[in-house]
Short mmCIF file of C-alpha atoms and ligand atoms in Angstrom, two decimals:
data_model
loop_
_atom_site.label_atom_id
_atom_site.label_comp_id
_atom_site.label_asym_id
_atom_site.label_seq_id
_atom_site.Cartn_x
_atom_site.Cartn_y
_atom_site.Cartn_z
CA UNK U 1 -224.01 164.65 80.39
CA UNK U 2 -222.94 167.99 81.84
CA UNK U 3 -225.45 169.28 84.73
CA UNK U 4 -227.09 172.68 83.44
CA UNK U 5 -226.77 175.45 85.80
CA UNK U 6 -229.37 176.04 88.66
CA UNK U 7 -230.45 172.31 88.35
CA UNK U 8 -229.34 171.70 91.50
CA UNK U 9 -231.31 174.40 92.85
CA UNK U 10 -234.53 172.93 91.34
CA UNK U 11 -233.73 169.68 92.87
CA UNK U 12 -233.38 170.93 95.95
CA UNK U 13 -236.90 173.19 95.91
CA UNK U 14 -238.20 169.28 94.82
CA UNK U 15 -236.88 167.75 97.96
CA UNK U 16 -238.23 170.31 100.35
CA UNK U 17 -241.60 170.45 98.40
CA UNK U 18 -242.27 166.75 98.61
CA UNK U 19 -240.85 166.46 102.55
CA UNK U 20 -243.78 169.28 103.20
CA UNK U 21 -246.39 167.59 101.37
CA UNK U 22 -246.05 164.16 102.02
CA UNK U 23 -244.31 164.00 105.11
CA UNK U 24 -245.99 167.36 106.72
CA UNK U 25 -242.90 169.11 107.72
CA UNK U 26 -242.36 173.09 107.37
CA UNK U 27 -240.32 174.65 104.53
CA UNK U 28 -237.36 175.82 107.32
CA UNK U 29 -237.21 172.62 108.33
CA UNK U 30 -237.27 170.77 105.05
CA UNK U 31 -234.30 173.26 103.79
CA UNK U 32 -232.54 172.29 106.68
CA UNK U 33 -231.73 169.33 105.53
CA UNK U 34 -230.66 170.50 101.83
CA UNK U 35 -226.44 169.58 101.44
CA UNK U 36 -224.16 171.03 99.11
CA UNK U 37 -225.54 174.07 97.71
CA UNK U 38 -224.38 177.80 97.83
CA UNK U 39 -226.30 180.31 99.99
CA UNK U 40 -227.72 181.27 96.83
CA UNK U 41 -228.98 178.31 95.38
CA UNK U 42 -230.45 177.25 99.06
CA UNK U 43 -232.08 180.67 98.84
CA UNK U 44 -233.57 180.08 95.34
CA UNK U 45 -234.55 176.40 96.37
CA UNK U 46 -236.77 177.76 99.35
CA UNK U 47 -238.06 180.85 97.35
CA UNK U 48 -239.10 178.19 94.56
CA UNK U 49 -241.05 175.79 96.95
CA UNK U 50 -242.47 178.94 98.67
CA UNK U 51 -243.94 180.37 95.25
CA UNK U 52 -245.04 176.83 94.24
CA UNK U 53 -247.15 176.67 97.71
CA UNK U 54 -248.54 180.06 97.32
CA UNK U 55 -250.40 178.99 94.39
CA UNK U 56 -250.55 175.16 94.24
CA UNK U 57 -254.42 174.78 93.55
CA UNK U 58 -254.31 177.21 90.72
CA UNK U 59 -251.05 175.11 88.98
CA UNK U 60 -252.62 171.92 89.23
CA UNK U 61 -255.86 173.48 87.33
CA UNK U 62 -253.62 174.63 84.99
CA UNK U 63 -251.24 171.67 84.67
CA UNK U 64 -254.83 169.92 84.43
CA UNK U 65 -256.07 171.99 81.66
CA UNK U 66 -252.74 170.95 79.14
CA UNK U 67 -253.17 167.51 79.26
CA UNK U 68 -255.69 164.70 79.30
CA UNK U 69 -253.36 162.56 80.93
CA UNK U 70 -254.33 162.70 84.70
CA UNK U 71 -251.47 162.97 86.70
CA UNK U 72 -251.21 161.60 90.42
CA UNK U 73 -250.97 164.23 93.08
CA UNK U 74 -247.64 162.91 94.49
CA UNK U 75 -246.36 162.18 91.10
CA UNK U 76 -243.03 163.62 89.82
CA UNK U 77 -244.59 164.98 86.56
CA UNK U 78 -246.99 167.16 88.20
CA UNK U 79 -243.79 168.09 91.18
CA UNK U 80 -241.87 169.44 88.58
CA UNK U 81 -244.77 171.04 86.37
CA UNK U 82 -245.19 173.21 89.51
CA UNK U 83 -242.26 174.35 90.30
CA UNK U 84 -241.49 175.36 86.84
CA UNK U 85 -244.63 177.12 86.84
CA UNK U 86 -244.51 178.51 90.04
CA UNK U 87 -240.98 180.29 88.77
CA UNK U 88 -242.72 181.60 86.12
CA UNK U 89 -246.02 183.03 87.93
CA UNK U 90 -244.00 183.82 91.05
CA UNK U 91 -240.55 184.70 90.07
CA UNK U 92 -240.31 185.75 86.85
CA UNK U 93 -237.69 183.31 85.62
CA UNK U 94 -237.40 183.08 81.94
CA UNK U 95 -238.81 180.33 79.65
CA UNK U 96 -235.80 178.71 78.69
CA UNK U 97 -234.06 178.82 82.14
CA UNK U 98 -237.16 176.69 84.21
CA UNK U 99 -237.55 174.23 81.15
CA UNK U 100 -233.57 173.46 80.98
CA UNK U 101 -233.66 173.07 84.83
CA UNK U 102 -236.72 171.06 84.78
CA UNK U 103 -236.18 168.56 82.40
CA UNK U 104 -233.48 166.94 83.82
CA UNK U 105 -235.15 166.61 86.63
CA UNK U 106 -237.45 163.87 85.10
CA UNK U 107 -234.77 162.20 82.93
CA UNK U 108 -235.46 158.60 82.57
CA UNK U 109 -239.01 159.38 82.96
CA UNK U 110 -241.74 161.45 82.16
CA UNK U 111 -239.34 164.25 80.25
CA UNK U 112 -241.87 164.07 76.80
CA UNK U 113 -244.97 164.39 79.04
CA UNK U 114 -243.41 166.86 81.33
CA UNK U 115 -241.79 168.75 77.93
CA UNK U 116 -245.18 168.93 76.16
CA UNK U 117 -247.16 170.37 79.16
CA UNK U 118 -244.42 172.82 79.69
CA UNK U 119 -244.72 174.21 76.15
CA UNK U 120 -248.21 174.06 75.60
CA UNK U 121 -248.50 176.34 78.87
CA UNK U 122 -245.73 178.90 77.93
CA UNK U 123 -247.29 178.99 74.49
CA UNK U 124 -250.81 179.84 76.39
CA UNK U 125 -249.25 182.04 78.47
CA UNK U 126 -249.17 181.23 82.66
CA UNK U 127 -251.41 184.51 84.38
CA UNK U 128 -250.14 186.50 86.85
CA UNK U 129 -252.35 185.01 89.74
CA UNK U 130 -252.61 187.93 92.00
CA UNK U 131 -255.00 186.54 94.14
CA UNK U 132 -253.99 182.38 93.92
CA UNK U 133 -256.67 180.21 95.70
CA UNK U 134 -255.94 178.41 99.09
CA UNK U 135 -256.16 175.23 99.15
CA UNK U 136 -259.94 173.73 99.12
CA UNK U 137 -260.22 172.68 102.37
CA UNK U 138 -259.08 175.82 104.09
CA UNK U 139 -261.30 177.65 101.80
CA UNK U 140 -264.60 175.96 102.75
CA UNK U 141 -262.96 176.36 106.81
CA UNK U 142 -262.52 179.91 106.69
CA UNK U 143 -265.40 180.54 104.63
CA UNK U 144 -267.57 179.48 106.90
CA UNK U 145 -266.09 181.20 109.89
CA UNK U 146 -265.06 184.29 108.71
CA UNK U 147 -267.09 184.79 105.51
CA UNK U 148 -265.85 184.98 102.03
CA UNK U 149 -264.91 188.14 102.15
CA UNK U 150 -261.69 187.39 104.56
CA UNK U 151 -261.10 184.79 102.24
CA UNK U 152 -260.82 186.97 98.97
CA UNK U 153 -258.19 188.97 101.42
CA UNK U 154 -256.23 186.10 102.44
CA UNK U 155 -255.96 185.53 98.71
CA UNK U 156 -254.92 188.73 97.93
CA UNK U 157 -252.49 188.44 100.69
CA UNK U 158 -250.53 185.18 100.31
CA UNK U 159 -249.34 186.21 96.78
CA UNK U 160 -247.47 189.53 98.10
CA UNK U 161 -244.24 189.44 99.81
CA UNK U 162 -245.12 190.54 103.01
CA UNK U 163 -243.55 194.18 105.24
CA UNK U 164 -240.94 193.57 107.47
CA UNK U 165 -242.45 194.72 111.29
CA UNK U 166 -240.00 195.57 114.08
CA UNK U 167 -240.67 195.57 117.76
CA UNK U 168 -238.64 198.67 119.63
CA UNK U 169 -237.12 197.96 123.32
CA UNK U 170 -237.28 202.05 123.44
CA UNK U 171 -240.12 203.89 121.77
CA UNK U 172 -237.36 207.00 121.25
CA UNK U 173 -235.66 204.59 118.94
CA UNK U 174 -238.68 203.61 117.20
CA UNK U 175 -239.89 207.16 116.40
CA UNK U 176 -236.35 208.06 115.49
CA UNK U 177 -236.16 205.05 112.98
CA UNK U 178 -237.41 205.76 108.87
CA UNK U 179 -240.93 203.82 108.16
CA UNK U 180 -244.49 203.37 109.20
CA UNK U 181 -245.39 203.34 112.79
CA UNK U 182 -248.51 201.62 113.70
CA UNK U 183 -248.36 200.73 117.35
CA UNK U 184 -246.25 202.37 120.49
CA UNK U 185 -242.70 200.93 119.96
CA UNK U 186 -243.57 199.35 115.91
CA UNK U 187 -241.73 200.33 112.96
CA UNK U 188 -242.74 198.99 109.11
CA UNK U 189 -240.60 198.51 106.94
CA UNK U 190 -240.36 197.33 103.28
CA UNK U 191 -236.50 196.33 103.20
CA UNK U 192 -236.06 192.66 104.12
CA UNK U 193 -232.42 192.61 104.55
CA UNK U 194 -232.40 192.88 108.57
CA UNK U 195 -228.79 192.53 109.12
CA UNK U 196 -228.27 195.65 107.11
CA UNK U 197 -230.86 197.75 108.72
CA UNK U 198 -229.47 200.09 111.51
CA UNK U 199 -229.60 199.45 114.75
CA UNK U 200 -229.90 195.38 114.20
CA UNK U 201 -226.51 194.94 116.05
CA UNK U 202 -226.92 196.98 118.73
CA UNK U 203 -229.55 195.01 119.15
CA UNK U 204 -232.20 198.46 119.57
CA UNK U 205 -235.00 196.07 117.70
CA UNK U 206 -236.06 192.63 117.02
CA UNK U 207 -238.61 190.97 113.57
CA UNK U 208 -241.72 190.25 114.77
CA UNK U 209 -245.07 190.47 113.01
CA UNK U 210 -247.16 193.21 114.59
CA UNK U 211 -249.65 190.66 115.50
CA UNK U 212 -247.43 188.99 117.13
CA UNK U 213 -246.75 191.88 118.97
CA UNK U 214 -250.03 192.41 120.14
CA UNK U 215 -250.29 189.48 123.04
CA UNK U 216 -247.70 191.27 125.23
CA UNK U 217 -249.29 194.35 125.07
CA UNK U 218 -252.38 192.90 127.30
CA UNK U 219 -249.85 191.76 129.90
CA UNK U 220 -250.47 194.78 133.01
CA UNK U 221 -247.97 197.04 133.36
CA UNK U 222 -248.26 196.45 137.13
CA UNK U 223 -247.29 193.08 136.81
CA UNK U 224 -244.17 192.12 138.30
CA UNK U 225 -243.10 188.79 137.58
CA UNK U 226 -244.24 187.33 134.30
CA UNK U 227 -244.54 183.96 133.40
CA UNK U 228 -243.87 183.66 129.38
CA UNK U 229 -245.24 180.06 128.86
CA UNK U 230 -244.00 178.63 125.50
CA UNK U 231 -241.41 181.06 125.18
CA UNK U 232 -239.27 180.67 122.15
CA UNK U 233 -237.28 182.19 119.97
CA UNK U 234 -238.87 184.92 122.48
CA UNK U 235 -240.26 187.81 120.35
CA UNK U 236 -242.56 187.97 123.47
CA UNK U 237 -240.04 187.64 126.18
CA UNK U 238 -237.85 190.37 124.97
CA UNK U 239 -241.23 192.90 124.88
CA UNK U 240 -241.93 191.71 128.42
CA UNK U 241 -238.51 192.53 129.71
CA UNK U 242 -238.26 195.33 127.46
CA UNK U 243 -241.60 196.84 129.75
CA UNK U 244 -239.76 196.25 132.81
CA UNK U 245 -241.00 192.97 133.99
CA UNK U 246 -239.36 190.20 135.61
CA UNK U 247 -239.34 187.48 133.06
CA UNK U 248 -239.49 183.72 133.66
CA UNK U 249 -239.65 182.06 129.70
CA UNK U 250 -240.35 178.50 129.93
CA UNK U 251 -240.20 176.40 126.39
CA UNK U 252 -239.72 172.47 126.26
CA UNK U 253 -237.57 172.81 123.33
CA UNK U 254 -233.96 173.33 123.75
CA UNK U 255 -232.59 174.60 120.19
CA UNK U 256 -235.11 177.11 120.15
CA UNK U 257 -234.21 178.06 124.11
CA UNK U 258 -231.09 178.73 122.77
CA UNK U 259 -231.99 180.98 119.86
CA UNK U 260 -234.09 183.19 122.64
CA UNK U 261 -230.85 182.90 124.66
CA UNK U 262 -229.18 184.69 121.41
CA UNK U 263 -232.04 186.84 121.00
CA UNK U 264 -231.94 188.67 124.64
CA UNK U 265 -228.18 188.58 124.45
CA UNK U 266 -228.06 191.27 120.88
CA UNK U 267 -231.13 193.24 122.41
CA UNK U 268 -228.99 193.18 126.08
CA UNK U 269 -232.46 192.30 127.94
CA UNK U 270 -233.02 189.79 130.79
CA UNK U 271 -235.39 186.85 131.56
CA UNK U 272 -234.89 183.40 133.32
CA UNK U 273 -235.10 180.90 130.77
CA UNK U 274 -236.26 176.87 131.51
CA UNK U 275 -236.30 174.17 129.40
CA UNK U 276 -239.22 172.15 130.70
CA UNK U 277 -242.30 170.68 129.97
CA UNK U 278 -244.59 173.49 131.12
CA UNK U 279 -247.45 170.22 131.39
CA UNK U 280 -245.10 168.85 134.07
CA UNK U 281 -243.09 171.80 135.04
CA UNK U 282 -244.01 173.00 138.49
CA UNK U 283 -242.78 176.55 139.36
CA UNK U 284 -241.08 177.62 142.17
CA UNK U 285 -242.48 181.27 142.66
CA UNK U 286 -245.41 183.19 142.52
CA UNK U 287 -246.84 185.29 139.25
CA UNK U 288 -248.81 187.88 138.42
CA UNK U 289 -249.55 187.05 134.92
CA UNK U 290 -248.86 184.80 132.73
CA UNK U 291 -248.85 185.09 128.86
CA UNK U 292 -249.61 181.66 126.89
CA UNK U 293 -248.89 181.82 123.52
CA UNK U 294 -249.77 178.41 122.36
CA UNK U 295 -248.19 176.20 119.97
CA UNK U 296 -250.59 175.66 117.33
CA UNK U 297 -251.41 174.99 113.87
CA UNK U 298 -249.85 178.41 112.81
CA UNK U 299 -252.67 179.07 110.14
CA UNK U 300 -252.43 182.39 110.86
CA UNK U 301 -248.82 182.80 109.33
CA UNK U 302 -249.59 181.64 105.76
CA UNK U 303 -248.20 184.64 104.14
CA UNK U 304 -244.78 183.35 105.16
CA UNK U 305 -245.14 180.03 105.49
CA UNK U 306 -248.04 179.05 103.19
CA UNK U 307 -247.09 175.25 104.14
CA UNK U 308 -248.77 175.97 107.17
CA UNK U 309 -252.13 175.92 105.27
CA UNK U 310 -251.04 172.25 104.29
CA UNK U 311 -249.91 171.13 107.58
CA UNK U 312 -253.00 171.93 109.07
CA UNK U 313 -255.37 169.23 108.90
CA UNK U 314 -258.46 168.56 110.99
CA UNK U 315 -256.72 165.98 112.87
CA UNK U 316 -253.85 168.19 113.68
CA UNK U 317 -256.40 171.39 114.53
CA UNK U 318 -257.76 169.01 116.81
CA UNK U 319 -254.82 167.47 118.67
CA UNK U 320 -253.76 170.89 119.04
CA UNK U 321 -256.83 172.09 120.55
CA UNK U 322 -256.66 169.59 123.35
CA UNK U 323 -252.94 170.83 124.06
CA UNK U 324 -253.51 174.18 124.10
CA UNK U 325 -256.58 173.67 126.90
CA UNK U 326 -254.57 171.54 128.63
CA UNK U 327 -251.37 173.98 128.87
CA UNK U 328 -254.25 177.01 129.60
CA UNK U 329 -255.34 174.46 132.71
CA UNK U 330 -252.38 174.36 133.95
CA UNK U 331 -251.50 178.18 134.03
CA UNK U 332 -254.92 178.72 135.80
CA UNK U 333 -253.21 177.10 138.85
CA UNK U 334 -250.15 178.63 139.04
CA UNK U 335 -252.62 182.44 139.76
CA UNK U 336 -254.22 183.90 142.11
CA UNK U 337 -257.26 186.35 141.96
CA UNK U 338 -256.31 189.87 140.68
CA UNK U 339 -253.86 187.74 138.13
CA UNK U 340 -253.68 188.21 134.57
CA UNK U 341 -253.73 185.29 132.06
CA UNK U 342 -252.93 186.12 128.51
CA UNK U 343 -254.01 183.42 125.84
CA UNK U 344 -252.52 183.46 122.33
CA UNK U 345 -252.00 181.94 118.91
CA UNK U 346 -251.23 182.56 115.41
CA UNK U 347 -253.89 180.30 114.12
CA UNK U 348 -257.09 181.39 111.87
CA UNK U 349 -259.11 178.25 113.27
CA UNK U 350 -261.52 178.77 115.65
CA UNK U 351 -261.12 175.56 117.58
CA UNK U 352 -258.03 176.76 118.78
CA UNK U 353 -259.00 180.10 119.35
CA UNK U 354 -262.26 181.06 120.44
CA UNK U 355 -263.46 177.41 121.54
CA UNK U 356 -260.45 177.00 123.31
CA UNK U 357 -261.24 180.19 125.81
CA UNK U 358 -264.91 179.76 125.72
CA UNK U 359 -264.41 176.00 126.84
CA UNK U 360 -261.83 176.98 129.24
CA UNK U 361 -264.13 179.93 130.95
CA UNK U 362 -266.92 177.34 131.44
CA UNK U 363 -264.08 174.42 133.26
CA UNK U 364 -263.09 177.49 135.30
CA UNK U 365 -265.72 179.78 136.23
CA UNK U 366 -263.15 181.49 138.34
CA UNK U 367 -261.88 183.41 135.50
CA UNK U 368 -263.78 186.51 132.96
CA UNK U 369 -262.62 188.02 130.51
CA UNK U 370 -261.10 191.35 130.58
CA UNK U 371 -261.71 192.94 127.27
CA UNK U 372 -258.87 195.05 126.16
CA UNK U 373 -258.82 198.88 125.90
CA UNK U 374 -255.24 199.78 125.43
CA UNK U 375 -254.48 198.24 121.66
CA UNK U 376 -254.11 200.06 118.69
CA UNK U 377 -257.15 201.57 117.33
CA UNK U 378 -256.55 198.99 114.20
CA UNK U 379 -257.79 196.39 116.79
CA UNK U 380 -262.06 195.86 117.75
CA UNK U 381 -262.39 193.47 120.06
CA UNK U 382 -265.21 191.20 119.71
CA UNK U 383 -268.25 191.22 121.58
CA UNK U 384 -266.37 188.38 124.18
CA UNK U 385 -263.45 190.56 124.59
CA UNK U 386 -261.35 188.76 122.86
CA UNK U 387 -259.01 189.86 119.91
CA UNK U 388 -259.19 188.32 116.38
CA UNK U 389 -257.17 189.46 113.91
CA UNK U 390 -258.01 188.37 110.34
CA UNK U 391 -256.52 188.67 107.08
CA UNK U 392 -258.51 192.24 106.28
CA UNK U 393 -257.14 193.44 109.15
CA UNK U 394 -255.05 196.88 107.36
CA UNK U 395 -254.58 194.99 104.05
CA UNK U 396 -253.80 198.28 102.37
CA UNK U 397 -250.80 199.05 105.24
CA UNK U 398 -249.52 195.41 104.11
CA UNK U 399 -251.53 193.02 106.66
CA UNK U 400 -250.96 191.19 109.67
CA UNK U 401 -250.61 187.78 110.55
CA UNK U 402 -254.01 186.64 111.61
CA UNK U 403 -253.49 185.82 115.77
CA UNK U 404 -256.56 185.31 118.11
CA UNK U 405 -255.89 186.44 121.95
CA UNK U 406 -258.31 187.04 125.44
CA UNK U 407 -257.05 188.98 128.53
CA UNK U 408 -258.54 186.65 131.42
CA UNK U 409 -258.40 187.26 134.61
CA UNK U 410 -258.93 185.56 137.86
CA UNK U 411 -261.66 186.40 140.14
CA UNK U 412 -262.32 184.10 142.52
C1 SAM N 501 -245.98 179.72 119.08
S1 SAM N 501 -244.45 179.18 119.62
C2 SAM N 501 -244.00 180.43 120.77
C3 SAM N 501 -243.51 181.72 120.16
C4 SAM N 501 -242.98 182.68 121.22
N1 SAM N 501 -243.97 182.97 122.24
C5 SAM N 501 -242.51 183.99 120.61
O1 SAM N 501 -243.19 185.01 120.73
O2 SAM N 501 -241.42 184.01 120.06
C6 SAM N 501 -244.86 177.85 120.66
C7 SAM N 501 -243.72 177.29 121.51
O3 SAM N 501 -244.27 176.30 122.38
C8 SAM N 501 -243.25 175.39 122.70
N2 SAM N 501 -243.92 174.23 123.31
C9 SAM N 501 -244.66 173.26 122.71
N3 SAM N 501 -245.12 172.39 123.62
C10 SAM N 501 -244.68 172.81 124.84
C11 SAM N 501 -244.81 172.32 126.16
N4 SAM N 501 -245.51 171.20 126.44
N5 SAM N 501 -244.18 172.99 127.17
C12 SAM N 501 -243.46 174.11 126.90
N6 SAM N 501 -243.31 174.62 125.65
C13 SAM N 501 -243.90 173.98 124.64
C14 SAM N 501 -242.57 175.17 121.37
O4 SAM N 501 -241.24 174.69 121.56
C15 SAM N 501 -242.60 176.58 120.76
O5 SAM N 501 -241.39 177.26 120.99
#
């Protein structure tokens, strides 16, 4: 039988779905591993699995609500149901193109079940779903710590495409550059074709959520050397040296050393890069501050990867937790009093944000918290001190990625 055009495409969007949500791995990482497809059709195989993620619990109620035939999570029916669907809600494709290319994806098996569900839906018309809900479990979480509220917003939120935000080296170029400033050195931008933007290979700017951009900010401008602590690919190195510092970015992984080693080269900054363990590294100089920005769950970064809000199970929240207070531990002893420790992640969970700092302030009662006055105006710190950026946070500008951060600094 001939293959129908774009079928490989769908294949491929069925791959990297099921290696997300069975074996827990991230969409980048998944498409990685995709052979023998166009840049195109790799393109269209990652936006498909995206879509299907941003609105997986509202398919499966309607894949649910065309058939009394239950169908099995995992099960290759209901994979292919929403990805068809998920082209349709998310991407506009037309009837006839996602039921040719998903058929064949279920020959010599459920293709009649699969068929019927398909055309009972299209006849019924598939809804927009502006505001898709998360996944349960994430809803209940953040319901109870942020309210529903922040939830409605994250909805809103993980159906858009989100801005593009550029960090500056130079705040001239920033102001000179076409789009919406809303930090020192920050530029918004609705394109999303970076390589075609000016100034990209000359380096003058680098991607990098404005949330993201926010952790650096706390680090003293007095500070000389700067330790960047789980460095990589180094959105936060390159604002560090950027500011004049003396950079030392430490990461344990090397591929993604080497990306930051790309990254500094187009934006012509410096830092001394290390590949280590930073739980068994032991440094051979003295800091002022150090800036942590954790590896964690990555919650906070649904809008772009919305597989992050599968990944992140209790167990995983959890093991990261006990990391990220073990890498804060070690910092602490690397500083002396008058130092600055920065503390960040791009997680919406409180155990690794808040309960990390407020368990690490009571292990060492050496260090307070130095609430910040020098952010944006978007930001309030909280009561604490600390910075928590949630999924409300400018909505209307386009949103942020929701971060949580604290300034400590050593006093004894
Ligand atoms: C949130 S990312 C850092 C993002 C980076 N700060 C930026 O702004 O581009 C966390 C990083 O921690 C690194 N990492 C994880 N465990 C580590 C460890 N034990 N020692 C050093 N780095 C570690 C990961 O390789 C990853 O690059």
């Amino acid at each position: 039988m001939p293959s129908v055009e774009g079928v490989g495409a769908r294949r491929a969007a069925l791959q990297i779905l099921d290696a997300v949500l069975r074996r827990g791995q991230t969409i980048d990482a998944a498409a990685g591993t995709v052979r023998g497809l166009s840049p195109p059709d790799h393109a269209l195989a990652v936006a498909i699995a995206g879509e299907t993620l941003r609105r997986m619990p509202d398919l499966d109620a309607l894949i649910d609500g065309a058939t009394r035939q239950r169908l099995p999570d995992d099960s290759k029916a209901r994979m292919v149901l929403r990805l068809a669907l998920a082209q349709k809600a998310g991407l506009g494709t037309p009837d006839h193109a996602l039921v040719s290319t998903a058929l064949p994806l279920v020959d010599g098996g459920p293709r009649r079940l699969v068929h019927g569900v398909l055309g009972t839906l299209l006849r019924r018309g598939v809804p927009a779903m502006d505001a898709p809900h998360l996944p349960a479990e994430v809803e209940r979480r953040w319901s109870e710590a942020w309210g529903d509220d922040v939830v409605e917003a994250a909805r809103r939120q993980i159906a858009k495409r989100p801005p593009l935000d550029l960090t500056f080296a130079d705040e001239a170029d920033a102001r000179a550059f076409d789009g919406l400033s809303l930090a020192p050195k920050h530029v918004r931008v609705e394109s999303q074709s970076v390589a075609e933007l000016p100034g990209f290979a000359e380096g003058r700017w680098w991607v990098q959520d404005l949330a993201a951009s926010l952790p650096a900010r706390l680090i003293p401008a007095e500070a000389n050397q700067v330790l960047d602590l789980a460095a990589a690919p180094g959105g936060k190195t390159m604002q560090l040296a950027a500011a004049g510092h003396d950079v030392t970015a430490v990461d344990s992984s090397g591929s993604r050393l080497q990306r930051l080693k790309e990254n500094l080269e187009r934006t012509h900054l410096k830092a001394k890069l290390v590949e280590a363990d930073a739980l068994k590294w032991e440094p051979r100089r003295q800091f002022d501050a150090v800036l942590l920005d954790a590896p964690c769950s990555a919650t906070g970064t649904f809008r772009r990867h919305p597989e992050a809000l599968y990944r992140a199970r209790p167990r995983i929240i959890a093991e990261s937790a006990e990391l990220q207070g073990r890498l804060l531990d070690r910092a602490a002893e690397w500083l002396k009093p008058g130092d600055t420790l920065v503390y960040s992640v791009c997680s919406l969970e409180p155990p690794e944000g808040e309960q990390v700092v407020t368990a690490f302030l009571d292990r060492h009662p050496g260090f307070r918290i130095d609430g910040p006055t020098d952010l944006p105006g978007f930001v309030t710190p909280s009561p604490e001190g600390w910075v928590r950026i949630l999924p409300d946070v400018l909505e209307a500008e386009g949103g942020l990625d929701g971060f949580f951060m604290a300034r400590l600094v050593r006093h004894g």
